[in-house]
């Protein structure tokens, strides 16, 4: 069923400008709002297909909870269910199909006339650490006298549980957090972070509830992955450095995590799957997976008007399947709508790093931006924009931007 929706020769009767993130081969799901309320839609070019309107007209058949949905969660019962809705949307939007022509506005709404909303209610959020280059870079910085990779790193996808309640939609301002940190010499202080950073990540969203005690086999894990979003895992490095021993990241991360508005389905990404990097040593059997589950996804970060990083997701050491199998390998519950972020996506060279702490070498070599200013860490008013796209020269599947602007910390507490 996926095959037809990603056929590169498909065209839509909805105009799709050259370079759009949302050709008919993509059809990502999101949540939008206008004077008629909040509902679920599918992006096409510079429009959104209003699934509730199309359902009300009797042209697409949704369950009652799907038609009434104000988040994607009711449509995440299974990957097949989401795929069936997307397949029908593809039929309706294909050039030559006129089923929608009799309903008001043909069932589509210009994106400029709606406000996008957080697409998911996220039950649980996990952040991994699955880029070999990023883990090596940070290991060298934080533990210069030790092996950069901890001994577990090549045996399991290292991660931690994050805070789902502070996941926010792209374009939401991010307030500089207060926290406890230690000046280079002296006692701990409590004040606004002075080492605020971003982390370029890709997150997958689960579908189908998995009860306790039913580990997801690694070779079936993708049945539980609905799609992907771009994630900015904002990080207060000063708070993080002081708090993280021995239990890992905590308040240095939990003040905000920004996601992009559109869930790009794994179905739409099928043509862009590639072999993941070889793994040495071979993982234990429960994490031994099909190596062809990498993804050829290009990523970029702008700081204000300057592109400061270009990198690729295809070199991630641990695959999404392995991450999800690991998460449930102890019998933990997995719920539809959970978000699992990849960890910072970094390449091997300057200009391919997915965080400022790597790009500016922990403050030692500040970045020079296009306007001549320099950055070691983020300043108030700075805007970080992340973009991602798969492009095989015929079709470009984009994610829509993940944008966040830093606003000043409150002057005082209380
Ligand atoms: Mn992270």
GROMACS .gro file of C-alpha atoms and ligand atoms in nm:
model
  415
    1UNK     CA    1   0.000   0.000   0.000
    2UNK     CA    2   0.294   0.232   0.073
    3UNK     CA    3   0.434   0.183  -0.277
    4UNK     CA    4   0.173   0.379  -0.465
    5UNK     CA    5   0.175   0.677  -0.227
    6UNK     CA    6   0.550   0.732  -0.276
    7UNK     CA    7   0.552   0.681  -0.655
    8UNK     CA    8   0.778   0.966  -0.775
    9UNK     CA    9   0.556   1.023  -1.080
   10UNK     CA   10   0.248   1.108  -0.867
   11UNK     CA   11   0.119   1.463  -0.900
   12UNK     CA   12  -0.149   1.649  -0.706
   13UNK     CA   13  -0.423   1.881  -0.826
   14UNK     CA   14  -0.317   2.104  -0.533
   15UNK     CA   15  -0.031   2.328  -0.649
   16UNK     CA   16   0.298   2.231  -0.485
   17UNK     CA   17   0.574   2.491  -0.529
   18UNK     CA   18   0.921   2.371  -0.628
   19UNK     CA   19   1.126   2.296  -0.318
   20UNK     CA   20   0.820   2.247  -0.097
   21UNK     CA   21   0.862   2.014   0.201
   22UNK     CA   22   0.520   1.868   0.131
   23UNK     CA   23   0.480   1.707  -0.213
   24UNK     CA   24   0.207   1.447  -0.251
   25UNK     CA   25   0.461   1.172  -0.175
   26UNK     CA   26   0.498   1.309   0.182
   27UNK     CA   27   0.150   1.379   0.327
   28UNK     CA   28   0.259   1.428   0.691
   29UNK     CA   29   0.000   1.456   0.970
   30UNK     CA   30  -0.045   1.761   1.190
   31UNK     CA   31  -0.296   1.952   1.400
   32UNK     CA   32  -0.425   2.295   1.301
   33UNK     CA   33  -0.676   2.550   1.425
   34UNK     CA   34  -0.889   2.825   1.274
   35UNK     CA   35  -1.227   2.983   1.356
   36UNK     CA   36  -1.390   2.642   1.299
   37UNK     CA   37  -1.186   2.478   1.573
   38UNK     CA   38  -0.892   2.248   1.616
   39UNK     CA   39  -0.855   1.938   1.400
   40UNK     CA   40  -0.621   1.695   1.230
   41UNK     CA   41  -0.494   1.746   0.877
   42UNK     CA   42  -0.245   1.636   0.617
   43UNK     CA   43  -0.003   1.887   0.463
   44UNK     CA   44   0.008   1.924   0.085
   45UNK     CA   45   0.216   2.207  -0.065
   46UNK     CA   46   0.101   2.527   0.104
   47UNK     CA   47  -0.233   2.378   0.214
   48UNK     CA   48  -0.367   2.134   0.470
   49UNK     CA   49  -0.627   1.870   0.389
   50UNK     CA   50  -0.896   1.901   0.658
   51UNK     CA   51  -0.965   1.540   0.754
   52UNK     CA   52  -1.267   1.626   0.966
   53UNK     CA   53  -1.432   1.820   0.680
   54UNK     CA   54  -1.362   1.535   0.438
   55UNK     CA   55  -1.506   1.288   0.689
   56UNK     CA   56  -1.816   1.504   0.745
   57UNK     CA   57  -1.870   1.509   0.368
   58UNK     CA   58  -1.867   1.129   0.367
   59UNK     CA   59  -1.558   1.108   0.148
   60UNK     CA   60  -1.317   0.955   0.400
   61UNK     CA   61  -1.432   0.709   0.664
   62UNK     CA   62  -1.294   0.789   1.011
   63UNK     CA   63  -1.387   0.640   1.348
   64UNK     CA   64  -1.576   0.883   1.573
   65UNK     CA   65  -1.271   0.950   1.793
   66UNK     CA   66  -1.053   1.006   1.487
   67UNK     CA   67  -1.298   1.252   1.333
   68UNK     CA   68  -1.324   1.444   1.663
   69UNK     CA   69  -0.948   1.434   1.726
   70UNK     CA   70  -0.764   1.746   1.842
   71UNK     CA   71  -0.431   1.558   1.849
   72UNK     CA   72  -0.292   1.274   1.640
   73UNK     CA   73  -0.318   1.027   1.928
   74UNK     CA   74  -0.656   0.875   1.830
   75UNK     CA   75  -0.507   0.791   1.487
   76UNK     CA   76  -0.205   0.613   1.635
   77UNK     CA   77  -0.378   0.284   1.711
   78UNK     CA   78  -0.158   0.106   1.461
   79UNK     CA   79   0.080   0.186   1.180
   80UNK     CA   80  -0.159   0.019   0.938
   81UNK     CA   81  -0.446   0.246   1.046
   82UNK     CA   82  -0.245   0.565   0.997
   83UNK     CA   83  -0.121   0.423   0.667
   84UNK     CA   84  -0.476   0.359   0.549
   85UNK     CA   85  -0.581   0.719   0.621
   86UNK     CA   86  -0.273   0.849   0.443
   87UNK     CA   87  -0.338   0.618   0.149
   88UNK     CA   88  -0.692   0.753   0.112
   89UNK     CA   89  -0.564   1.113   0.140
   90UNK     CA   90  -0.318   1.035  -0.139
   91UNK     CA   91  -0.598   0.907  -0.364
   92UNK     CA   92  -0.811   1.215  -0.297
   93UNK     CA   93  -0.527   1.460  -0.368
   94UNK     CA   94  -0.397   1.290  -0.683
   95UNK     CA   95  -0.429   1.474  -1.011
   96UNK     CA   96  -0.740   1.356  -1.191
   97UNK     CA   97  -0.935   1.269  -0.874
   98UNK     CA   98  -1.233   1.503  -0.836
   99UNK     CA   99  -1.405   1.350  -0.531
  100UNK     CA  100  -1.331   1.659  -0.320
  101UNK     CA  101  -1.434   1.915  -0.581
  102UNK     CA  102  -1.794   1.930  -0.463
  103UNK     CA  103  -1.724   2.030  -0.101
  104UNK     CA  104  -1.647   2.382   0.026
  105UNK     CA  105  -1.289   2.482  -0.050
  106UNK     CA  106  -1.231   2.131  -0.187
  107UNK     CA  107  -1.152   2.023   0.171
  108UNK     CA  108  -0.821   2.209   0.180
  109UNK     CA  109  -0.728   2.520   0.378
  110UNK     CA  110  -0.430   2.750   0.306
  111UNK     CA  111  -0.166   2.704   0.577
  112UNK     CA  112  -0.143   3.082   0.608
  113UNK     CA  113  -0.504   3.088   0.734
  114UNK     CA  114  -0.447   2.844   1.023
  115UNK     CA  115  -0.229   2.819   1.330
  116UNK     CA  116  -0.047   2.493   1.380
  117UNK     CA  117  -0.075   2.321   1.716
  118UNK     CA  118   0.130   2.068   1.908
  119UNK     CA  119   0.045   1.753   1.710
  120UNK     CA  120   0.069   1.504   1.995
  121UNK     CA  121  -0.010   1.443   2.356
  122UNK     CA  122   0.317   1.275   2.445
  123UNK     CA  123   0.279   1.019   2.726
  124UNK     CA  124   0.651   0.948   2.766
  125UNK     CA  125   0.963   1.109   2.628
  126UNK     CA  126   1.303   0.941   2.604
  127UNK     CA  127   1.625   1.090   2.473
  128UNK     CA  128   1.903   0.867   2.341
  129UNK     CA  129   2.271   0.932   2.277
  130UNK     CA  130   2.314   0.730   1.958
  131UNK     CA  131   2.556   0.928   1.742
  132UNK     CA  132   2.905   0.783   1.767
  133UNK     CA  133   3.060   1.116   1.666
  134UNK     CA  134   2.860   1.316   1.923
  135UNK     CA  135   2.927   1.070   2.207
  136UNK     CA  136   3.297   1.069   2.121
  137UNK     CA  137   3.316   1.449   2.100
  138UNK     CA  138   3.141   1.498   2.435
  139UNK     CA  139   3.339   1.221   2.601
  140UNK     CA  140   3.663   1.395   2.502
  141UNK     CA  141   3.536   1.727   2.637
  142UNK     CA  142   3.391   1.608   2.968
  143UNK     CA  143   3.637   1.326   3.045
  144UNK     CA  144   3.964   1.422   2.870
  145UNK     CA  145   4.167   1.166   3.065
  146UNK     CA  146   3.942   0.867   2.996
  147UNK     CA  147   3.824   0.668   2.697
  148UNK     CA  148   3.572   0.896   2.524
  149UNK     CA  149   3.304   0.625   2.499
  150UNK     CA  150   3.174   0.471   2.821
  151UNK     CA  151   3.211   0.089   2.826
  152UNK     CA  152   2.837   0.031   2.771
  153UNK     CA  153   2.806   0.255   2.466
  154UNK     CA  154   2.861  -0.002   2.190
  155UNK     CA  155   2.648  -0.264   2.369
  156UNK     CA  156   2.322  -0.073   2.417
  157UNK     CA  157   2.160   0.254   2.305
  158UNK     CA  158   2.229   0.478   2.607
  159UNK     CA  159   1.934   0.701   2.699
  160UNK     CA  160   1.738   0.872   2.978
  161UNK     CA  161   1.374   0.952   3.049
  162UNK     CA  162   1.291   1.314   2.973
  163UNK     CA  163   0.998   1.537   3.061
  164UNK     CA  164   0.706   1.509   2.819
  165UNK     CA  165   0.508   1.794   2.978
  166UNK     CA  166   0.754   2.058   2.855
  167UNK     CA  167   0.755   1.943   2.494
  168UNK     CA  168   0.650   2.248   2.291
  169UNK     CA  169   0.560   2.321   1.931
  170UNK     CA  170   0.800   2.488   1.690
  171UNK     CA  171   0.787   2.871   1.713
  172UNK     CA  172   0.719   2.864   2.088
  173UNK     CA  173   0.961   3.100   2.264
  174UNK     CA  174   1.205   2.932   2.502
  175UNK     CA  175   1.272   3.114   2.826
  176UNK     CA  176   1.630   3.097   2.951
  177UNK     CA  177   1.611   2.872   3.257
  178UNK     CA  178   1.733   2.941   3.606
  179UNK     CA  179   1.925   2.664   3.771
  180UNK     CA  180   2.203   2.564   4.003
  181UNK     CA  181   2.549   2.564   3.855
  182UNK     CA  182   2.909   2.617   3.957
  183UNK     CA  183   3.136   2.898   3.839
  184UNK     CA  184   3.487   2.779   3.736
  185UNK     CA  185   3.615   2.862   4.085
  186UNK     CA  186   3.373   2.890   4.371
  187UNK     CA  187   3.059   2.762   4.530
  188UNK     CA  188   2.736   2.668   4.351
  189UNK     CA  189   2.505   2.955   4.256
  190UNK     CA  190   2.139   2.966   4.153
  191UNK     CA  191   2.076   3.192   3.856
  192UNK     CA  192   2.002   3.213   3.484
  193UNK     CA  193   2.196   2.964   3.273
  194UNK     CA  194   2.493   3.124   3.097
  195UNK     CA  195   2.571   2.822   2.877
  196UNK     CA  196   2.251   2.762   2.685
  197UNK     CA  197   2.274   2.526   2.387
  198UNK     CA  198   2.061   2.340   2.134
  199UNK     CA  199   2.078   1.976   2.028
  200UNK     CA  200   1.982   1.876   1.673
  201UNK     CA  201   1.786   1.550   1.697
  202UNK     CA  202   1.532   1.338   1.512
  203UNK     CA  203   1.253   1.179   1.716
  204UNK     CA  204   1.027   0.887   1.636
  205UNK     CA  205   0.667   0.860   1.757
  206UNK     CA  206   0.516   0.526   1.852
  207UNK     CA  207   0.181   0.379   1.753
  208UNK     CA  208  -0.015   0.103   1.924
  209UNK     CA  209  -0.011   0.049   2.301
  210UNK     CA  210   0.219  -0.225   2.424
  211UNK     CA  211   0.132  -0.353   2.774
  212UNK     CA  212   0.380  -0.429   3.048
  213UNK     CA  213   0.577  -0.748   3.013
  214UNK     CA  214   0.560  -0.770   2.633
  215UNK     CA  215   0.901  -0.668   2.497
  216UNK     CA  216   0.889  -0.550   2.136
  217UNK     CA  217   1.108  -0.780   1.922
  218UNK     CA  218   1.374  -0.582   1.740
  219UNK     CA  219   1.273  -0.721   1.402
  220UNK     CA  220   0.912  -0.603   1.453
  221UNK     CA  221   0.987  -0.269   1.616
  222UNK     CA  222   0.904  -0.059   1.310
  223UNK     CA  223   0.544  -0.182   1.324
  224UNK     CA  224   0.526   0.042   1.632
  225UNK     CA  225   0.685   0.350   1.473
  226UNK     CA  226   0.433   0.587   1.314
  227UNK     CA  227   0.671   0.854   1.196
  228UNK     CA  228   0.935   1.114   1.274
  229UNK     CA  229   0.966   1.477   1.383
  230UNK     CA  230   1.265   1.709   1.422
  231UNK     CA  231   1.358   1.767   1.785
  232UNK     CA  232   1.555   2.047   1.950
  233UNK     CA  233   1.666   1.913   2.287
  234UNK     CA  234   1.756   2.249   2.444
  235UNK     CA  235   2.036   2.202   2.695
  236UNK     CA  236   2.166   2.428   2.973
  237UNK     CA  237   2.524   2.302   2.980
  238UNK     CA  238   2.616   2.468   3.310
  239UNK     CA  239   2.316   2.316   3.491
  240UNK     CA  240   2.375   1.982   3.318
  241UNK     CA  241   2.745   1.964   3.406
  242UNK     CA  242   2.678   2.015   3.778
  243UNK     CA  243   2.373   1.791   3.815
  244UNK     CA  244   2.435   1.494   3.588
  245UNK     CA  245   2.649   1.276   3.815
  246UNK     CA  246   2.548   1.007   3.890
  247UNK     CA  247   2.194   0.984   3.749
  248UNK     CA  248   2.218   1.170   3.419
  249UNK     CA  249   2.045   1.472   3.262
  250UNK     CA  250   1.767   1.638   3.463
  251UNK     CA  251   1.680   2.010   3.495
  252UNK     CA  252   1.941   2.110   3.238
  253UNK     CA  253   1.708   1.955   2.979
  254UNK     CA  254   1.354   1.956   3.118
  255UNK     CA  255   1.273   2.327   3.078
  256UNK     CA  256   1.182   2.287   2.708
  257UNK     CA  257   1.204   2.046   2.414
  258UNK     CA  258   1.083   2.175   2.078
  259UNK     CA  259   0.931   1.952   1.807
  260UNK     CA  260   0.843   2.030   1.446
  261UNK     CA  261   0.470   2.046   1.362
  262UNK     CA  262   0.433   1.758   1.114
  263UNK     CA  263   0.461   1.385   1.173
  264UNK     CA  264   0.639   1.253   0.864
  265UNK     CA  265   0.533   0.890   0.838
  266UNK     CA  266   0.775   0.603   0.814
  267UNK     CA  267   0.569   0.500   0.509
  268UNK     CA  268   0.663   0.824   0.329
  269UNK     CA  269   1.029   0.767   0.417
  270UNK     CA  270   1.042   0.412   0.277
  271UNK     CA  271   1.235   0.510  -0.040
  272UNK     CA  272   1.514   0.666   0.167
  273UNK     CA  273   1.612   0.373   0.389
  274UNK     CA  274   1.984   0.287   0.379
  275UNK     CA  275   2.222   0.054   0.561
  276UNK     CA  276   2.313   0.176   0.908
  277UNK     CA  277   2.686   0.186   0.995
  278UNK     CA  278   2.844  -0.149   1.090
  279UNK     CA  279   2.831  -0.228   1.462
  280UNK     CA  280   3.133  -0.369   1.647
  281UNK     CA  281   3.105  -0.569   1.858
  282UNK     CA  282   2.790  -0.735   1.729
  283UNK     CA  283   2.503  -0.650   1.967
  284UNK     CA  284   2.343  -0.915   2.186
  285UNK     CA  285   2.068  -1.114   2.010
  286UNK     CA  286   1.777  -0.902   2.137
  287UNK     CA  287   1.932  -0.595   1.971
  288UNK     CA  288   2.057  -0.767   1.657
  289UNK     CA  289   1.863  -0.603   1.376
  290UNK     CA  290   1.828  -0.570   1.002
  291UNK     CA  291   2.111  -0.330   0.915
  292UNK     CA  292   1.906  -0.171   0.634
  293UNK     CA  293   1.699   0.040   0.870
  294UNK     CA  294   1.908   0.355   0.858
  295UNK     CA  295   1.761   0.668   0.701
  296UNK     CA  296   1.923   0.899   0.447
  297UNK     CA  297   1.799   1.224   0.601
  298UNK     CA  298   1.990   1.549   0.561
  299UNK     CA  299   1.980   1.799   0.848
  300UNK     CA  300   2.067   2.167   0.882
  301UNK     CA  301   2.082   2.420   1.164
  302UNK     CA  302   2.063   2.797   1.130
  303UNK     CA  303   2.155   3.032   1.413
  304UNK     CA  304   1.974   3.354   1.328
  305UNK     CA  305   2.055   3.410   0.958
  306UNK     CA  306   2.366   3.188   0.941
  307UNK     CA  307   2.371   2.816   0.860
  308UNK     CA  308   2.609   2.675   1.122
  309UNK     CA  309   2.575   2.299   1.070
  310UNK     CA  310   2.491   2.052   0.794
  311UNK     CA  311   2.491   1.685   0.881
  312UNK     CA  312   2.324   1.354   0.807
  313UNK     CA  313   2.111   1.110   1.005
  314UNK     CA  314   2.236   0.814   0.799
  315UNK     CA  315   2.547   0.768   1.016
  316UNK     CA  316   2.356   0.714   1.343
  317UNK     CA  317   2.508   0.411   1.513
  318UNK     CA  318   2.195   0.273   1.682
  319UNK     CA  319   1.880   0.241   1.468
  320UNK     CA  320   1.530   0.335   1.578
  321UNK     CA  321   1.436  -0.036   1.589
  322UNK     CA  322   1.718  -0.109   1.828
  323UNK     CA  323   1.626   0.189   2.046
  324UNK     CA  324   1.262   0.081   2.074
  325UNK     CA  325   1.352  -0.285   2.135
  326UNK     CA  326   1.592  -0.173   2.408
  327UNK     CA  327   1.331   0.051   2.575
  328UNK     CA  328   1.081  -0.234   2.605
  329UNK     CA  329   1.333  -0.515   2.667
  330UNK     CA  330   1.271  -0.498   3.043
  331UNK     CA  331   0.894  -0.524   3.000
  332UNK     CA  332   0.824  -0.150   3.022
  333UNK     CA  333   0.496  -0.018   2.881
  334UNK     CA  334   0.509   0.163   2.546
  335UNK     CA  335   0.219   0.391   2.463
  336UNK     CA  336   0.096   0.541   2.136
  337UNK     CA  337   0.238   0.891   2.099
  338UNK     CA  338   0.556   0.831   2.297
  339UNK     CA  339   0.850   1.034   2.166
  340UNK     CA  340   1.198   0.882   2.136
  341UNK     CA  341   1.466   1.132   2.035
  342UNK     CA  342   1.782   1.010   1.867
  343UNK     CA  343   2.038   1.204   2.063
  344UNK     CA  344   2.237   1.485   1.907
  345UNK     CA  345   2.312   1.412   1.542
  346UNK     CA  346   2.677   1.497   1.472
  347UNK     CA  347   2.920   1.410   1.197
  348UNK     CA  348   3.298   1.379   1.225
  349UNK     CA  349   3.403   1.732   1.122
  350UNK     CA  350   3.360   2.097   1.215
  351UNK     CA  351   3.041   2.216   1.046
  352UNK     CA  352   2.871   1.877   1.091
  353UNK     CA  353   2.818   1.899   1.468
  354UNK     CA  354   2.462   1.915   1.605
  355UNK     CA  355   2.528   2.129   1.914
  356UNK     CA  356   2.703   2.457   1.995
  357UNK     CA  357   2.920   2.297   2.261
  358UNK     CA  358   3.080   2.090   1.983
  359UNK     CA  359   3.077   2.363   1.715
  360UNK     CA  360   3.240   2.620   1.947
  361UNK     CA  361   3.458   2.366   2.132
  362UNK     CA  362   3.305   2.424   2.474
  363UNK     CA  363   3.340   2.800   2.435
  364UNK     CA  364   3.708   2.789   2.334
  365UNK     CA  365   3.646   2.881   1.968
  366UNK     CA  366   3.331   3.093   1.938
  367UNK     CA  367   3.144   3.073   1.608
  368UNK     CA  368   3.141   3.381   1.389
  369UNK     CA  369   2.797   3.452   1.246
  370UNK     CA  370   2.714   3.628   0.920
  371UNK     CA  371   2.653   3.959   1.098
  372UNK     CA  372   3.006   3.952   1.246
  373UNK     CA  373   2.895   3.864   1.598
  374UNK     CA  374   3.037   3.564   1.784
  375UNK     CA  375   2.866   3.289   1.982
  376UNK     CA  376   3.004   3.044   2.234
  377UNK     CA  377   2.652   2.976   2.366
  378UNK     CA  378   2.305   3.111   2.287
  379UNK     CA  379   2.218   3.471   2.369
  380UNK     CA  380   1.876   3.617   2.442
  381UNK     CA  381   1.697   3.688   2.113
  382UNK     CA  382   1.882   3.414   1.924
  383UNK     CA  383   1.669   3.199   1.694
  384UNK     CA  384   1.764   2.838   1.618
  385UNK     CA  385   1.605   2.687   1.305
  386UNK     CA  386   1.639   2.320   1.218
  387UNK     CA  387   1.539   2.167   0.887
  388UNK     CA  388   1.544   1.811   0.757
  389UNK     CA  389   1.479   1.655   0.419
  390UNK     CA  390   1.523   1.337   0.220
  391UNK     CA  391   1.604   1.399  -0.146
  392UNK     CA  392   1.680   1.134  -0.406
  393UNK     CA  393   1.692   1.383  -0.691
  394UNK     CA  394   1.333   1.306  -0.791
  395UNK     CA  395   1.126   1.376  -0.481
  396UNK     CA  396   1.209   1.591  -0.178
  397UNK     CA  397   1.039   1.489   0.146
  398UNK     CA  398   1.078   1.767   0.403
  399UNK     CA  399   0.992   1.792   0.771
  400UNK     CA  400   0.892   2.158   0.804
  401UNK     CA  401   1.105   2.381   1.022
  402UNK     CA  402   1.174   2.342   1.392
  403UNK     CA  403   1.216   2.699   1.521
  404UNK     CA  404   1.280   2.838   1.867
  405UNK     CA  405   1.383   3.181   1.998
  406UNK     CA  406   1.551   3.237   2.335
  407UNK     CA  407   1.381   3.495   2.554
  408UNK     CA  408   1.540   3.641   2.868
  409UNK     CA  409   1.525   3.464   3.202
  410UNK     CA  410   1.287   3.619   3.455
  411UNK     CA  411   1.463   3.892   3.657
  412UNK     CA  412   1.373   3.735   3.987
  413UNK     CA  413   1.229   3.417   4.126
  414UNK     CA  414   0.909   3.393   4.319
  415LIG    MN1  415   1.974   1.520   2.367
   0.00000   0.00000   0.00000
